[in-house]
GROMACS .gro file of C-alpha atoms in nm:
model
  165
    1UNK     CA    1   0.001   0.018  -0.034
    2UNK     CA    2   0.139   0.295  -0.058
    3UNK     CA    3   0.093   0.686   0.099
    4UNK     CA    4  -0.151   0.769  -0.183
    5UNK     CA    5  -0.410   0.452  -0.069
    6UNK     CA    6  -0.339   0.555   0.318
    7UNK     CA    7  -0.338   0.909   0.369
    8UNK     CA    8  -0.684   1.064   0.269
    9UNK     CA    9  -0.556   1.433   0.207
   10UNK     CA   10  -0.884   1.622   0.108
   11UNK     CA   11  -0.829   2.023   0.022
   12UNK     CA   12  -1.078   2.299  -0.088
   13UNK     CA   13  -0.969   2.653  -0.090
   14UNK     CA   14  -1.249   2.892  -0.062
   15UNK     CA   15  -0.966   3.236  -0.056
   16UNK     CA   16  -0.823   3.451  -0.354
   17UNK     CA   17  -0.586   3.586  -0.143
   18UNK     CA   18  -0.330   3.386  -0.115
   19UNK     CA   19  -0.216   3.104  -0.434
   20UNK     CA   20  -0.222   2.762  -0.242
   21UNK     CA   21  -0.078   2.475  -0.448
   22UNK     CA   22  -0.241   2.171  -0.289
   23UNK     CA   23   0.048   1.828  -0.435
   24UNK     CA   24   0.307   2.046  -0.276
   25UNK     CA   25   0.063   2.082   0.159
   26UNK     CA   26  -0.060   1.702   0.009
   27UNK     CA   27   0.292   1.609  -0.021
   28UNK     CA   28   0.369   1.804   0.304
   29UNK     CA   29   0.008   1.610   0.479
   30UNK     CA   30   0.139   1.256   0.383
   31UNK     CA   31   0.513   1.352   0.444
   32UNK     CA   32   0.419   1.425   0.825
   33UNK     CA   33   0.117   1.135   0.851
   34UNK     CA   34   0.417   0.866   0.689
   35UNK     CA   35   0.718   1.054   0.991
   36UNK     CA   36   0.458   1.059   1.251
   37UNK     CA   37   0.390   0.704   1.125
   38UNK     CA   38   0.007   0.677   1.105
   39UNK     CA   39  -0.076   0.346   1.000
   40UNK     CA   40  -0.422   0.553   0.818
   41UNK     CA   41  -0.548   0.867   0.747
   42UNK     CA   42  -0.890   1.085   0.628
   43UNK     CA   43  -0.789   1.486   0.591
   44UNK     CA   44  -0.960   1.728   0.490
   45UNK     CA   45  -0.800   2.056   0.471
   46UNK     CA   46  -1.004   2.421   0.403
   47UNK     CA   47  -0.814   2.710   0.375
   48UNK     CA   48  -1.045   3.029   0.405
   49UNK     CA   49  -1.059   3.451   0.523
   50UNK     CA   50  -1.057   3.544   0.751
   51UNK     CA   51  -1.361   3.656   0.845
   52UNK     CA   52  -1.475   3.295   0.791
   53UNK     CA   53  -1.225   3.136   1.011
   54UNK     CA   54  -1.343   3.434   1.317
   55UNK     CA   55  -1.722   3.249   1.246
   56UNK     CA   56  -1.581   2.923   1.317
   57UNK     CA   57  -1.347   2.989   1.624
   58UNK     CA   58  -1.650   3.192   1.745
   59UNK     CA   59  -1.859   2.888   1.676
   60UNK     CA   60  -1.715   2.617   1.764
   61UNK     CA   61  -1.451   2.707   2.080
   62UNK     CA   62  -1.684   3.099   2.160
   63UNK     CA   63  -1.375   3.287   2.059
   64UNK     CA   64  -1.403   3.580   1.981
   65UNK     CA   65  -1.122   3.707   1.712
   66UNK     CA   66  -0.907   3.631   1.401
   67UNK     CA   67  -0.631   3.249   1.487
   68UNK     CA   68  -0.457   3.077   1.265
   69UNK     CA   69  -0.556   2.704   1.220
   70UNK     CA   70  -0.860   2.501   1.405
   71UNK     CA   71  -0.780   2.086   1.454
   72UNK     CA   72  -1.063   1.836   1.482
   73UNK     CA   73  -1.049   1.526   1.540
   74UNK     CA   74  -1.354   1.355   1.468
   75UNK     CA   75  -1.252   1.032   1.527
   76UNK     CA   76  -0.917   0.806   1.586
   77UNK     CA   77  -0.874   0.472   1.628
   78UNK     CA   78  -0.580   0.342   1.821
   79UNK     CA   79  -0.416   0.040   1.686
   80UNK     CA   80  -0.149  -0.167   1.723
   81UNK     CA   81   0.068   0.173   1.846
   82UNK     CA   82   0.492  -0.035   1.901
   83UNK     CA   83   0.508   0.025   2.314
   84UNK     CA   84   0.867   0.193   2.236
   85UNK     CA   85   0.841   0.477   2.012
   86UNK     CA   86   0.846   0.871   2.000
   87UNK     CA   87   0.607   0.891   1.792
   88UNK     CA   88   0.217   1.029   1.918
   89UNK     CA   89   0.041   0.911   1.556
   90UNK     CA   90   0.227   0.557   1.504
   91UNK     CA   91  -0.046   0.315   1.463
   92UNK     CA   92  -0.334   0.573   1.443
   93UNK     CA   93  -0.609   0.601   1.263
   94UNK     CA   94  -0.709   0.966   1.205
   95UNK     CA   95  -1.045   1.083   1.106
   96UNK     CA   96  -1.029   1.518   1.141
   97UNK     CA   97  -1.036   1.841   1.096
   98UNK     CA   98  -0.809   2.162   0.923
   99UNK     CA   99  -0.912   2.499   0.914
  100UNK     CA  100  -0.605   2.713   0.855
  101UNK     CA  101  -0.642   3.120   0.770
  102UNK     CA  102  -0.424   3.219   0.378
  103UNK     CA  103  -0.520   3.633   0.602
  104UNK     CA  104  -0.378   3.561   0.861
  105UNK     CA  105  -0.088   3.331   0.716
  106UNK     CA  106  -0.056   3.620   0.520
  107UNK     CA  107  -0.015   3.868   0.773
  108UNK     CA  108   0.194   3.666   1.011
  109UNK     CA  109   0.441   3.550   0.744
  110UNK     CA  110   0.541   3.958   0.737
  111UNK     CA  111   0.599   4.001   1.055
  112UNK     CA  112   0.842   3.698   1.046
  113UNK     CA  113   1.009   3.744   0.745
  114UNK     CA  114   0.929   3.451   0.536
  115UNK     CA  115   0.675   3.377   0.284
  116UNK     CA  116   0.345   3.351   0.340
  117UNK     CA  117   0.276   2.950   0.137
  118UNK     CA  118   0.575   2.844   0.474
  119UNK     CA  119   0.343   3.017   0.777
  120UNK     CA  120   0.016   2.811   0.597
  121UNK     CA  121   0.239   2.474   0.599
  122UNK     CA  122   0.341   2.565   0.920
  123UNK     CA  123  -0.045   2.542   1.029
  124UNK     CA  124  -0.086   2.266   0.807
  125UNK     CA  125   0.187   2.125   1.015
  126UNK     CA  126   0.041   2.229   1.373
  127UNK     CA  127  -0.299   2.126   1.265
  128UNK     CA  128  -0.201   1.773   1.138
  129UNK     CA  129   0.027   1.715   1.445
  130UNK     CA  130  -0.276   1.806   1.732
  131UNK     CA  131  -0.459   1.554   1.521
  132UNK     CA  132  -0.234   1.265   1.586
  133UNK     CA  133  -0.229   1.396   2.018
  134UNK     CA  134   0.016   1.646   1.989
  135UNK     CA  135  -0.069   1.990   2.251
  136UNK     CA  136   0.033   2.353   2.323
  137UNK     CA  137  -0.149   2.492   2.679
  138UNK     CA  138   0.173   2.340   2.881
  139UNK     CA  139   0.500   2.540   2.882
  140UNK     CA  140   0.654   2.159   2.842
  141UNK     CA  141   0.367   1.973   2.544
  142UNK     CA  142   0.434   2.305   2.334
  143UNK     CA  143   0.832   2.316   2.365
  144UNK     CA  144   0.785   1.928   2.215
  145UNK     CA  145   0.564   2.042   1.895
  146UNK     CA  146   0.809   2.342   1.830
  147UNK     CA  147   1.052   2.093   1.822
  148UNK     CA  148   0.796   1.844   1.629
  149UNK     CA  149   0.750   2.094   1.410
  150UNK     CA  150   1.117   2.237   1.331
  151UNK     CA  151   1.101   1.813   1.243
  152UNK     CA  152   0.922   1.837   0.990
  153UNK     CA  153   1.016   2.155   0.856
  154UNK     CA  154   1.388   2.035   0.820
  155UNK     CA  155   1.276   1.823   0.569
  156UNK     CA  156   1.267   2.146   0.386
  157UNK     CA  157   1.545   2.298   0.447
  158UNK     CA  158   1.358   2.532   0.601
  159UNK     CA  159   1.374   2.719   0.944
  160UNK     CA  160   1.127   2.747   1.109
  161UNK     CA  161   1.165   3.158   1.214
  162UNK     CA  162   1.087   3.192   1.632
  163UNK     CA  163   0.797   3.290   1.783
  164UNK     CA  164   0.737   3.515   2.078
  165UNK     CA  165   0.507   3.224   2.296
   0.00000   0.00000   0.00000
């Protein structure tokens, strides 16, 4: 079974401010899922604008502000997970949705002095890591997530700009 059969990545782009390379995003998602040792995944990725993102954030999380990424784990079935793995996605079947804001990516890319495409890719990676089981609610967990994000970006020889948390 190849990763195309193993990982279904559907992309819906409903914004027109940023050109989206869907093939790159699908390949990046497959790379992360493969690296995380996820067994099977069905991922829906929506790329939206800030007003849509704010409405979704308000509707689902009762947060009335713009945000970069929302992720929703719809289903997760652990399989025979290897006991000595460092990857939280190992052996899982994951079904989830990730929603990212192209407007936010363009704004933050300017602030961090790198491309909006790389910033958007970071949001996708961040959302996928949430679906795999990573979290960022504590300082310790945030460090683990930031390290994992950079390990994924190392594949493309990209350094994620340092963020003030």
